[in-house]
Tab-separated table of C-alpha atoms in Angstrom:
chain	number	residue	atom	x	y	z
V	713	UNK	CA	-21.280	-2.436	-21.062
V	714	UNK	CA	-18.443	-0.331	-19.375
V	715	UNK	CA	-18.632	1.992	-16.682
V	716	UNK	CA	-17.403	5.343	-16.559
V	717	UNK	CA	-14.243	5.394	-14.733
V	718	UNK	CA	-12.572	7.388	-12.474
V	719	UNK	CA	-9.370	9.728	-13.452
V	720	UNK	CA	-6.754	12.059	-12.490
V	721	UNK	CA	-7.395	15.718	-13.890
V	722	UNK	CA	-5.983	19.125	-12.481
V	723	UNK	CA	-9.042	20.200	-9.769
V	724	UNK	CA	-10.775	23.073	-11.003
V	725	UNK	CA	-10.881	25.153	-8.018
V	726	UNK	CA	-11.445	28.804	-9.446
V	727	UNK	CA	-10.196	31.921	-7.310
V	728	UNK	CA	-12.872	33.960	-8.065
V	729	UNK	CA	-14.572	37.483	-6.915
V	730	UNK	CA	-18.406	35.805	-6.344
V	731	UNK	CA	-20.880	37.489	-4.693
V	732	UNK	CA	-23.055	34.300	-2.752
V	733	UNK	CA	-25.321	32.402	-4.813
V	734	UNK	CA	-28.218	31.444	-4.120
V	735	UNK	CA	-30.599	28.910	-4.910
V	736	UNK	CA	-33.054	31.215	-6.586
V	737	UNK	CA	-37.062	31.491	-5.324
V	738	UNK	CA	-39.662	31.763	-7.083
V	739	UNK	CA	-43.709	32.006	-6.163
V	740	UNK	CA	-46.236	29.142	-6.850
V	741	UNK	CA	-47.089	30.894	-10.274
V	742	UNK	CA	-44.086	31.246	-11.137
V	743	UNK	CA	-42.996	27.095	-10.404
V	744	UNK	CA	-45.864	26.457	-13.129
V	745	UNK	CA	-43.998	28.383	-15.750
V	746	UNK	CA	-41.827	27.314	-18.592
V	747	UNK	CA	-38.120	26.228	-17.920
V	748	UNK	CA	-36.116	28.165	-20.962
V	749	UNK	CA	-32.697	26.258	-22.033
V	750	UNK	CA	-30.179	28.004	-24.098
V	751	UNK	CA	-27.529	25.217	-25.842
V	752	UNK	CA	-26.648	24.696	-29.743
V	753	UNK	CA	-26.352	21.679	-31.232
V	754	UNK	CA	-29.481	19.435	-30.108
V	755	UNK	CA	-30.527	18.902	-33.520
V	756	UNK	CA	-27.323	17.347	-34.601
V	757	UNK	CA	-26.751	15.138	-31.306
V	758	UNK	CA	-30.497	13.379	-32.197
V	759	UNK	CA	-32.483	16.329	-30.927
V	760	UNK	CA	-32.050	14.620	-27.550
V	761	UNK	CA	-32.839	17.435	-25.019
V	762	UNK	CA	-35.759	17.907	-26.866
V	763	UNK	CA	-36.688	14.464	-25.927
V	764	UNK	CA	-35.873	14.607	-22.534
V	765	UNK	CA	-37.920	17.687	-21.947
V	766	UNK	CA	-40.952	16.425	-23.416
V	767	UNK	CA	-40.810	13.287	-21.054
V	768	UNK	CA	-39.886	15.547	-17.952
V	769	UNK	CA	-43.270	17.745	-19.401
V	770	UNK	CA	-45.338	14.718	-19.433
V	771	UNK	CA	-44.029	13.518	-15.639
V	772	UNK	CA	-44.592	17.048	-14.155
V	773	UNK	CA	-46.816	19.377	-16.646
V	774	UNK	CA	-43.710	21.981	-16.786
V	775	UNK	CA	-42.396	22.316	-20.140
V	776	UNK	CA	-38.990	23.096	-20.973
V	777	UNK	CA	-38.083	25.399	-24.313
V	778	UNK	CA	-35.218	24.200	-25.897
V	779	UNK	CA	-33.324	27.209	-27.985
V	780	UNK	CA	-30.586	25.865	-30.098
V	781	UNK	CA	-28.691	28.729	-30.626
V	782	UNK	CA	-25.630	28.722	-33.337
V	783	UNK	CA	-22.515	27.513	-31.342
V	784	UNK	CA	-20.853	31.000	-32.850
V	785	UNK	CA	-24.151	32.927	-31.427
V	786	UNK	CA	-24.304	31.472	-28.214
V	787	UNK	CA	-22.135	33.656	-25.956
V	788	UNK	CA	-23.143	37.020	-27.181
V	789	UNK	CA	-26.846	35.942	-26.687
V	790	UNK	CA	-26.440	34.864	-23.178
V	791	UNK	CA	-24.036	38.157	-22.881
V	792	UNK	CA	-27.047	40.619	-24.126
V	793	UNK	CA	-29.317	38.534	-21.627
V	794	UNK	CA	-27.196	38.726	-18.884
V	795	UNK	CA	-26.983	42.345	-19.234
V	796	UNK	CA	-31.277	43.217	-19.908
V	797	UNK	CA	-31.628	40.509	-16.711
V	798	UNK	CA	-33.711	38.677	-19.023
V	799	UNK	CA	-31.656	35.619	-18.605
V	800	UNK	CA	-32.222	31.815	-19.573
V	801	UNK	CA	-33.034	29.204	-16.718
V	802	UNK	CA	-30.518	26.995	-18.006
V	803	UNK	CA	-28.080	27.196	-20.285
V	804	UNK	CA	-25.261	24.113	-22.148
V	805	UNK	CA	-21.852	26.083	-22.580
V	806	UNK	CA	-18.341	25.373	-23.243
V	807	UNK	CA	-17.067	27.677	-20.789
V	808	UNK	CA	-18.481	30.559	-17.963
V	809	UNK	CA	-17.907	34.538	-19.066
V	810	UNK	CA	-16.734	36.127	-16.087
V	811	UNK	CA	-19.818	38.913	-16.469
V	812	UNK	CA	-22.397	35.973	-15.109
V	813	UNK	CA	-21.014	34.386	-12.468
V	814	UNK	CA	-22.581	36.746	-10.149
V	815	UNK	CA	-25.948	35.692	-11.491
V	816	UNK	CA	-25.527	32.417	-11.220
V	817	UNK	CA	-27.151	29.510	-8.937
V	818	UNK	CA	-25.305	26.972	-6.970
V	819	UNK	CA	-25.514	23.591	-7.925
V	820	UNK	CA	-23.463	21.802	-5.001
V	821	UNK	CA	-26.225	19.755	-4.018
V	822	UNK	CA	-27.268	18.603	-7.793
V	823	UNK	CA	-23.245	17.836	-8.353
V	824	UNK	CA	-22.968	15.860	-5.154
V	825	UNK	CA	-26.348	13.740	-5.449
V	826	UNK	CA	-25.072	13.277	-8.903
V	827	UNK	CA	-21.249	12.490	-8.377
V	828	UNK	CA	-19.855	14.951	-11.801
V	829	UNK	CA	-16.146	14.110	-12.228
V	830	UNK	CA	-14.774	16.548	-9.734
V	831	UNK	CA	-12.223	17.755	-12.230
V	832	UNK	CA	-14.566	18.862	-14.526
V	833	UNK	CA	-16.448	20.594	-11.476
V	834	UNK	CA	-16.200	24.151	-11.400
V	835	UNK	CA	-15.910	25.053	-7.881
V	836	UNK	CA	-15.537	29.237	-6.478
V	837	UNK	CA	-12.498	28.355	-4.167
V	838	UNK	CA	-13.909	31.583	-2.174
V	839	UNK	CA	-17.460	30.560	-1.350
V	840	UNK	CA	-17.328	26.620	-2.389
V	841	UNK	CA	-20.208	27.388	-4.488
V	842	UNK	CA	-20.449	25.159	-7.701
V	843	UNK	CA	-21.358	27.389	-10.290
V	844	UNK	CA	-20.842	25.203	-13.425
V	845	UNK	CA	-21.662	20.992	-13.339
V	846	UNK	CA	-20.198	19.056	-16.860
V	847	UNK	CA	-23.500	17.570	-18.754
V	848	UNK	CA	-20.597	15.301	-21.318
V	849	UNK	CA	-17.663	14.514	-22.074
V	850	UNK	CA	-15.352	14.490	-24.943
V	851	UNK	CA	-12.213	12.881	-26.095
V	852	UNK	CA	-9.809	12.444	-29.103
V	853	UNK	CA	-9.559	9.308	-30.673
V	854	UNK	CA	-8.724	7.303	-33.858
V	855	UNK	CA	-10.740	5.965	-36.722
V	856	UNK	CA	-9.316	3.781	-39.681
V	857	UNK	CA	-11.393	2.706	-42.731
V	858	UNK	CA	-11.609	-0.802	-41.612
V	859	UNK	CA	-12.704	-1.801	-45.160
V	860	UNK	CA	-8.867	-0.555	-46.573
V	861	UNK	CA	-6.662	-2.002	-43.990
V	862	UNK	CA	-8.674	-5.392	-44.139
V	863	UNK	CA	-8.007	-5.025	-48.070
V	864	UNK	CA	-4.407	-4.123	-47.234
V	865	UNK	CA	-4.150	-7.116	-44.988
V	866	UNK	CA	-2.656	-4.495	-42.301
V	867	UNK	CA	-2.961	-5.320	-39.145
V	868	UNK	CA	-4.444	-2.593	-36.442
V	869	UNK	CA	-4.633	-2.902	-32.156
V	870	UNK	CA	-7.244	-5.493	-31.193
V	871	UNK	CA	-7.080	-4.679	-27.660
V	872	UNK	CA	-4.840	-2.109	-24.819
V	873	UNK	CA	-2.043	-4.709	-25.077
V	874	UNK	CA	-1.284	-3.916	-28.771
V	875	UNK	CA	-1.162	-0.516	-29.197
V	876	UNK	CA	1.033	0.406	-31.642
V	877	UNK	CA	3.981	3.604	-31.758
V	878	UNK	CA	3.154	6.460	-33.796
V	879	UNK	CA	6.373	5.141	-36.256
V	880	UNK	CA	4.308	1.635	-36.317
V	881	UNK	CA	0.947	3.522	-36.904
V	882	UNK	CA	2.527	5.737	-40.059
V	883	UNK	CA	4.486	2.536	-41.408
V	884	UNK	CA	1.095	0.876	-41.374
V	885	UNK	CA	-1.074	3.680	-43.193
V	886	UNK	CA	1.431	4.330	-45.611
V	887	UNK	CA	1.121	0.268	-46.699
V	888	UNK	CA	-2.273	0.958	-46.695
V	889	UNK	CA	-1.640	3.516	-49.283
V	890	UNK	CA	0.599	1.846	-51.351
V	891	UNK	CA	-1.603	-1.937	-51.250
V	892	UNK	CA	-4.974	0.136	-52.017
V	893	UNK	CA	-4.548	3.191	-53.576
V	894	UNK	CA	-6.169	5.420	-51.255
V	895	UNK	CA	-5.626	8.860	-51.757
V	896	UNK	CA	-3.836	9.686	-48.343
V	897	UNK	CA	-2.998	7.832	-45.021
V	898	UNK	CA	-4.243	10.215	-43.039
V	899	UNK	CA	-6.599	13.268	-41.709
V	900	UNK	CA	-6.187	15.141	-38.610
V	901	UNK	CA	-8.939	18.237	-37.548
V	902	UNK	CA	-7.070	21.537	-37.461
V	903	UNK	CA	-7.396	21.803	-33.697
V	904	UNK	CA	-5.714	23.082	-30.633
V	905	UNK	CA	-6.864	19.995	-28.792
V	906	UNK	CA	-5.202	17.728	-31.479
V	907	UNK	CA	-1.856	19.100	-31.505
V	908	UNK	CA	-2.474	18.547	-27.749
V	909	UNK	CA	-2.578	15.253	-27.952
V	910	UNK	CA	0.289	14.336	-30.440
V	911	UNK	CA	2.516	16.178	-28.116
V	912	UNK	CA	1.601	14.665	-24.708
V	913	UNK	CA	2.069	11.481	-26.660
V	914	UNK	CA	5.498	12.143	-27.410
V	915	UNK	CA	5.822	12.787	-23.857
V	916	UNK	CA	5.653	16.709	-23.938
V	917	UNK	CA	4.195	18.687	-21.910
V	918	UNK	CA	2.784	21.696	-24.947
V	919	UNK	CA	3.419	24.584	-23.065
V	920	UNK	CA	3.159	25.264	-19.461
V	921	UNK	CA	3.934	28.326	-17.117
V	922	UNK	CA	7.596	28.472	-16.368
V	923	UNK	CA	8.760	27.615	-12.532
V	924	UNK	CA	8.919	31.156	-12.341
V	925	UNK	CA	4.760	31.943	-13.269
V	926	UNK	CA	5.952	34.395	-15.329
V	927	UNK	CA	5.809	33.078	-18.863
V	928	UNK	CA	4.317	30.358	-20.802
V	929	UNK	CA	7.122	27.656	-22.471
V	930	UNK	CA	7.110	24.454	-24.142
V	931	UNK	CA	9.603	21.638	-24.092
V	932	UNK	CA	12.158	19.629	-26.394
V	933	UNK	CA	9.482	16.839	-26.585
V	934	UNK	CA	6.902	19.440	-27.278
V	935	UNK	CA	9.092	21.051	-30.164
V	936	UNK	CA	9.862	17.299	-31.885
V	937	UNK	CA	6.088	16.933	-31.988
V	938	UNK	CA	5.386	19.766	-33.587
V	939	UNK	CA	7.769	19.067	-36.033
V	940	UNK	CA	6.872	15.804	-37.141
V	941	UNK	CA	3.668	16.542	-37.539
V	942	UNK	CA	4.214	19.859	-39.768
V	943	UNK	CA	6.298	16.773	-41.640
V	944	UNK	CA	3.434	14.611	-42.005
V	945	UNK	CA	1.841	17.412	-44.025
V	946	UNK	CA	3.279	16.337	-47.409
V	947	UNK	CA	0.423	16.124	-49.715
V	948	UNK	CA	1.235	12.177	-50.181
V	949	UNK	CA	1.014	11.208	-45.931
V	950	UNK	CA	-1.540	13.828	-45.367
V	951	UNK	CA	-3.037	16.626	-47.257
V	952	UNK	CA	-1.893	20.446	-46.469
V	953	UNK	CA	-5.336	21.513	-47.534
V	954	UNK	CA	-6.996	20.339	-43.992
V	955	UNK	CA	-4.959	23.068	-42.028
V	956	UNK	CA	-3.995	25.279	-44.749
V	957	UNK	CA	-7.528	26.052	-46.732
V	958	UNK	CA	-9.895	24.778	-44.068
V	959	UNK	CA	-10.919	21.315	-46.289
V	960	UNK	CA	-13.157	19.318	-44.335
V	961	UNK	CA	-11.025	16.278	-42.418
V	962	UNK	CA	-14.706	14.521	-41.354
V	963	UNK	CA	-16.033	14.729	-45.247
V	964	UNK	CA	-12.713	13.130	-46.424
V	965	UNK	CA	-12.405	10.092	-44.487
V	966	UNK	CA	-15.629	9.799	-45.460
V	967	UNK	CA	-15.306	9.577	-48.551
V	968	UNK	CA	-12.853	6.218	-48.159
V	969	UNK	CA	-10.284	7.510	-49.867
V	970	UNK	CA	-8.338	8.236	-46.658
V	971	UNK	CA	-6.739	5.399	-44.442
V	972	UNK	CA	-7.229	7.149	-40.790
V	973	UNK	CA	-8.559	9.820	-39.252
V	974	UNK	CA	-7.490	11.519	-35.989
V	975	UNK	CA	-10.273	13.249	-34.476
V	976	UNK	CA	-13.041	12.166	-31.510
V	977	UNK	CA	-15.748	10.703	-29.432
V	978	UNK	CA	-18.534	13.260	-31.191
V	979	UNK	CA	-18.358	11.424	-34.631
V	980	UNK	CA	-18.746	8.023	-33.266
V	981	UNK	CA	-22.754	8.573	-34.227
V	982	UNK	CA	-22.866	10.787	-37.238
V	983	UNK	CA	-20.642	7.839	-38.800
V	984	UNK	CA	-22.428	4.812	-37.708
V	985	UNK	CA	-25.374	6.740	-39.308
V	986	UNK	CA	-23.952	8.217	-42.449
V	987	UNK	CA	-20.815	6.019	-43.899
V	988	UNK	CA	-22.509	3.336	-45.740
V	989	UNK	CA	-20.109	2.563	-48.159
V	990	UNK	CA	-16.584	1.212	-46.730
V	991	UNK	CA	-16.474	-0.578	-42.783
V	992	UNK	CA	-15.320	1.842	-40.273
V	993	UNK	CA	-13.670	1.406	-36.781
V	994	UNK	CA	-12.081	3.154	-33.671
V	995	UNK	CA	-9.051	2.280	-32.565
V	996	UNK	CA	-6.551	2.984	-29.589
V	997	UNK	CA	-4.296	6.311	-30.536
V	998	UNK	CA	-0.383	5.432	-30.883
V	999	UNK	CA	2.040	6.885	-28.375
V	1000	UNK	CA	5.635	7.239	-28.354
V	1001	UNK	CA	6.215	8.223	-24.452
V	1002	UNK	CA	3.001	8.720	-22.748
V	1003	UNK	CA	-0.409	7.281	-23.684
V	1004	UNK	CA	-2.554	10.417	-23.838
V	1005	UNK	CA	-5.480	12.180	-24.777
V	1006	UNK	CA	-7.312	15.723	-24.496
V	1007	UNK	CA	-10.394	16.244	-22.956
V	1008	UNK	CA	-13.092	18.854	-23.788
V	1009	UNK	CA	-16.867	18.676	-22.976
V	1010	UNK	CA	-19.976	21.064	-21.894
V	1011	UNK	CA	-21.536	22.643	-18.734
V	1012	UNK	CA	-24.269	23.523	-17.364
V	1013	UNK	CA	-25.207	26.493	-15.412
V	1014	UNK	CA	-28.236	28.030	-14.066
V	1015	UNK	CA	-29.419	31.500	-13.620
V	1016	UNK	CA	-30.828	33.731	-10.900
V	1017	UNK	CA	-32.789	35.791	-12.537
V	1018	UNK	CA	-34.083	33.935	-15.094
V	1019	UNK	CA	-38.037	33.817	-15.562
V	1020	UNK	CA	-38.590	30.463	-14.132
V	1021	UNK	CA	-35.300	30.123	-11.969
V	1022	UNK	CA	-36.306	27.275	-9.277
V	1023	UNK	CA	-38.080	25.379	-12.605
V	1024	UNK	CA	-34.967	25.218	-14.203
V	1025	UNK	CA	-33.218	23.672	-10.952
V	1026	UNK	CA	-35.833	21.273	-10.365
V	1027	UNK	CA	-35.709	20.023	-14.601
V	1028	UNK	CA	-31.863	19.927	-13.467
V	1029	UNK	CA	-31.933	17.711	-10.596
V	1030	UNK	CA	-34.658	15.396	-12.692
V	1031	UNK	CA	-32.003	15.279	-15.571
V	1032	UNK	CA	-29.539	14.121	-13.289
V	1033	UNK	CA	-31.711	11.277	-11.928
V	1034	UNK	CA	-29.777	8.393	-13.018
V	1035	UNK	CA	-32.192	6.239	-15.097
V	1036	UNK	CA	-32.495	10.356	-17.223
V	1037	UNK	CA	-29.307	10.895	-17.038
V	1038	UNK	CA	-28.664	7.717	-18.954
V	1039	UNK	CA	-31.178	8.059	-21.262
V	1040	UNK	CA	-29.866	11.389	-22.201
V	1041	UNK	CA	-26.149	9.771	-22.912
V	1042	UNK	CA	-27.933	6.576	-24.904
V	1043	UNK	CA	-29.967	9.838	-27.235
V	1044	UNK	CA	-26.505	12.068	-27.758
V	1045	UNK	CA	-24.187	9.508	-27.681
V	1046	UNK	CA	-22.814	10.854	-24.680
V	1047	UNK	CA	-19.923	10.286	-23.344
V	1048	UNK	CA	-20.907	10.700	-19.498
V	1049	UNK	CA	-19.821	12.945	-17.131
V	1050	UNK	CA	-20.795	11.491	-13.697
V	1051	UNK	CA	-19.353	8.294	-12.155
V	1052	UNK	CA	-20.378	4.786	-12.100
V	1053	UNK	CA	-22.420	4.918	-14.656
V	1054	UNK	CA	-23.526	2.019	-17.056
V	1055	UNK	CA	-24.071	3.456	-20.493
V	1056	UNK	CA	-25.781	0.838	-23.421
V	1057	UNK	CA	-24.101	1.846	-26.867
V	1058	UNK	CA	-25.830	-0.245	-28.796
V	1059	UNK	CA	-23.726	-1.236	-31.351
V	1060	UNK	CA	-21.405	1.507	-30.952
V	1061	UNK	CA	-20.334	0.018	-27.755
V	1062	UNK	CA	-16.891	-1.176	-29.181
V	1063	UNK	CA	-15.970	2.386	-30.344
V	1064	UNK	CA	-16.989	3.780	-26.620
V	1065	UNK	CA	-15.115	1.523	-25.024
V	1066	UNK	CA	-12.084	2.264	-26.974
V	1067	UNK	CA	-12.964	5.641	-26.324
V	1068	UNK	CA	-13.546	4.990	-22.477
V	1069	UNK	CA	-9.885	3.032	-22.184
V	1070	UNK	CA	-8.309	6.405	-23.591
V	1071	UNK	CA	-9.327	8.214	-21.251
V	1072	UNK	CA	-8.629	5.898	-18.027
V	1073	UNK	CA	-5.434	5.160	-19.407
V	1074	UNK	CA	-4.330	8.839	-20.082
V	1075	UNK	CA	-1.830	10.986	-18.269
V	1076	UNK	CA	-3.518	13.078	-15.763
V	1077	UNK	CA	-2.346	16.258	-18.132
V	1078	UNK	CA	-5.268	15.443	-20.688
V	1079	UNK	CA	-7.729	17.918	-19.054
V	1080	UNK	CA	-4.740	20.857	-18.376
V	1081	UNK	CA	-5.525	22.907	-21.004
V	1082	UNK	CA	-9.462	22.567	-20.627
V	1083	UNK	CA	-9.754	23.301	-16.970
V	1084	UNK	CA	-6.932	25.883	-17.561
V	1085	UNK	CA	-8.942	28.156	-20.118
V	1086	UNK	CA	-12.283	27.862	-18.190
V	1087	UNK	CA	-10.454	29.601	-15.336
V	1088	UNK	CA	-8.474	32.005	-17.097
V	1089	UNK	CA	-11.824	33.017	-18.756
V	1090	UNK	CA	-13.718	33.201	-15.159
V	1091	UNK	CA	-11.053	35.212	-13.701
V	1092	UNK	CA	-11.742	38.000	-16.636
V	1093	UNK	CA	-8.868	36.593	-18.761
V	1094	UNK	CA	-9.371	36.495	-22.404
V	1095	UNK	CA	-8.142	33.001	-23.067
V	1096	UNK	CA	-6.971	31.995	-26.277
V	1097	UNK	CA	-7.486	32.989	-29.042
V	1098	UNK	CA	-6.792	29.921	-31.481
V	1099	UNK	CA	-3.093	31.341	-32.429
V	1100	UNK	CA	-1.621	27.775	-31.873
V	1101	UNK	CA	-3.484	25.965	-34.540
V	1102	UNK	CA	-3.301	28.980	-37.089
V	1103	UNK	CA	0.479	29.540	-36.517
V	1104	UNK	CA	0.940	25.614	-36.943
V	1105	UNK	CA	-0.584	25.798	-40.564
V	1106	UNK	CA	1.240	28.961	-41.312
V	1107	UNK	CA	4.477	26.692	-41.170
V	1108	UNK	CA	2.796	24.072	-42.983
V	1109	UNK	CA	1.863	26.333	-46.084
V	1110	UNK	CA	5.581	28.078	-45.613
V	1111	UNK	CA	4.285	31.040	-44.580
V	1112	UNK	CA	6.587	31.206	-41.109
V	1113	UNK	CA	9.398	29.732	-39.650
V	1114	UNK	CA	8.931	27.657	-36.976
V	1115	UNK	CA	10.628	28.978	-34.356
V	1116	UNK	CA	9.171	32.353	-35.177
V	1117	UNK	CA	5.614	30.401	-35.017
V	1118	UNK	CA	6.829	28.936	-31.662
V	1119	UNK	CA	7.466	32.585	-30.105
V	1120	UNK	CA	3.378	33.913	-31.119
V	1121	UNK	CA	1.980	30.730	-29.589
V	1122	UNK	CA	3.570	31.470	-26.027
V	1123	UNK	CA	3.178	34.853	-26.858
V	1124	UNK	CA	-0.770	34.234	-27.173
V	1125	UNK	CA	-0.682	32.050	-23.931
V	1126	UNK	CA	0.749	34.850	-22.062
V	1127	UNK	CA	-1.661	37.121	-23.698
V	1128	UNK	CA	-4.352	34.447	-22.421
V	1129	UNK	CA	-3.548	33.827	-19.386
V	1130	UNK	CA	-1.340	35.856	-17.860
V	1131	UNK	CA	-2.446	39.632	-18.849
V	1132	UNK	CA	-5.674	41.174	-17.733
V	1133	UNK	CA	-8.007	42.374	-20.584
């Protein structure tokens, strides 16, 4: 077993308008009543917050509600709650709408006792209230069908000390091909975060606010990237359909007919349970400058005026207990988001640890654009709005030019995170 290490992010310390937050009160009626947690996706991480509230229930008598909401519905439910005052306890969210921070409970004391990464922290710079604590942790990685390369007699990295260049990693997928007959050599998820990654590997920096802070640029390393990967997209290397017709990357490799996939932590579990035909395995991600990855994740915030507001603290402080904590990362898979903590895999523990070495080894710009977009969106920003990724496959499918593609993604980032709403 590994611990969670320690790494270097960009501090999220937010500049934000925040009225002070309290810790919430409630009466002794109102301690006995139900905790109500908004989050989506329990059912398909193991329905493990559902577990965890029914042990905190039987340890205390308080039970919890779990309400998986839709990922897509989640936002405009806590929105139209926020707004009646009829707000959840708790709520699991990817990032904090500006239009409930003012309602929300400081959890200083619950981050501190429980040592969350500090970059992942987010911290009002103005009051040093915590108003948003990570519950996990996500990062990219790379799976190859074990079963193909074995076949192939192609060789993959055993350990940190043989990780191979992305020209190594495509020379080695496209014998794969060629020895086995798979259909393709690789999959990558139409993602942001993914591009993200290909081009801190080739030592860019994707784009960045100019010296100036006027306007958002990339970089020469950032623009060979780009282009090698629009390359890739051949229909023999890898198929346009992924980013041009939205064909499922996940599906495909698991199929077996594709050589590698480059996606992340959060399959690590739905493949150890589902792929039952071919042997799977993570491996490290090539590099060509900088080793890199991106790094995404959830939070967890907590509402004044919710119905049961100190309940929900107290369930929070007992899920951040260490010996809960952990069981809540062995249930989801988790990849944690506290320090110094041992995590038991099972026999996934390989493919963490992989996973784990990624992100200790990374350059410290793998959380830029996370942290980035959470405070844009705090500050009353709009964020992104996913132009990067759809622009890319425009190109792809011949649709654009890529230097006219290149001027509507820093056009977007500008809009993002540089222009009020």
């Amino acid at each position: 077993m590994k611990k969670i290490v320690k790494f270097a992010l960009p501090m999220v310390l937010l500049a934000l308008t925040l009225g002070a937050c309290g810790s919430g009160s409630s009466s002794g009626s109102s301690a006995k009543k139900d905790v109500t947690f908004y989050l989506s996706g329990d059912t398909s991480e193991g329905g493990a917050y559902t577990k965890m509230a029914k042990k905190y229930e039987k340890e205390t008598g308080t039970r919890v509600r779990i309400t998986d909401v839709p990922y897509d519905d989640l936002k405009t439910k806590i929105d139209k709650s926020v707004q009646a005052k009829d707000e959840p306890d708790l709520a699991r969210v990817a990032g904090v709408s500006s239009t409930w921070t003012k309602d929300l409970q400081n959890l200083g004391s619950i981050a501190k006792s429980a040592k969350t990464i500090n970059s992942m922290t987010i911290t009002d710079s103005k009051t040093k209230q915590v108003v948003a604590i990570p519950l996990d942790l996500t990062t990219n990685g790379l799976f190859i069908n074990k079963t193909l390369f074995d076949k192939a007699g192609v060789k993959y990295p055993a350990s940190a000390k043989d990780i191979w260049t992305w020209d190594d990693f495509l020379a080695a997928v496209k014998k794969v091909q060629a020895s086995t007959g798979a259909k393709y050599g690789l999959v990558v998820d139409p993602s942001d975060q993914r591009l993200r990654t290909i081009t801190y590997q080739y030592g860019g920096k994707d784009f960045r606010l100019n010296k100036a802070g006027t306007s958002y640029v990339t970089d020469a390393n950032t623009k060979n990237a780009l282009k090698k990967f629009i390359s890739w997209n051949d229909n023999k290397l890898m198929p346009k359909t992924v980013w041009t017709s939205g064909e499922d990357p996940s599906s495909m490799f698991k199929s077996g007919q594709v050589a590698a996939y480059l996606s992340g932590s959060w399959q690590i579990t739905d493949f150890s349970k589902n792929i039952k035909d071919f042997k799977w395995a993570a491996t490290y991600m090539p590099y060509v400058k900088t080793r890199a990855t991106n790094l995404g994740g959830n939070f967890v915030i907590s509402f004044k005026n919710g119905k049961n507001p100190s309940g929900g603290m107290k369930f929070l402080k007992w899920l951040y207990k260490p010996a809960n904590y952990k069981q809540l990362c062995e249930y989801a898979g988790y990849i944690p988001a506290v320090e110094d903590l041992d995590i038991d895999y099972g026999s996934n523990q390989k493919a963490y640890d992989i996973m784990l070495n990624e992100i200790a080894n990374s350059s410290s710009i793998a959380g830029y654009q996370e942290t980035k977009g959470v405070e844009a969106v705090m500050k009353g920003y709009k964020g992104l709005s996913g132009s990067y990724k759809d622009e890319i496959a425009n190109v792809i499918s011949g649709q654009e030019s890529f230097n006219a593609a290149l001027k509507k993604i820093e056009q977007d980032y500008n809009d993002g995170f540089l222009n009020q709403k």
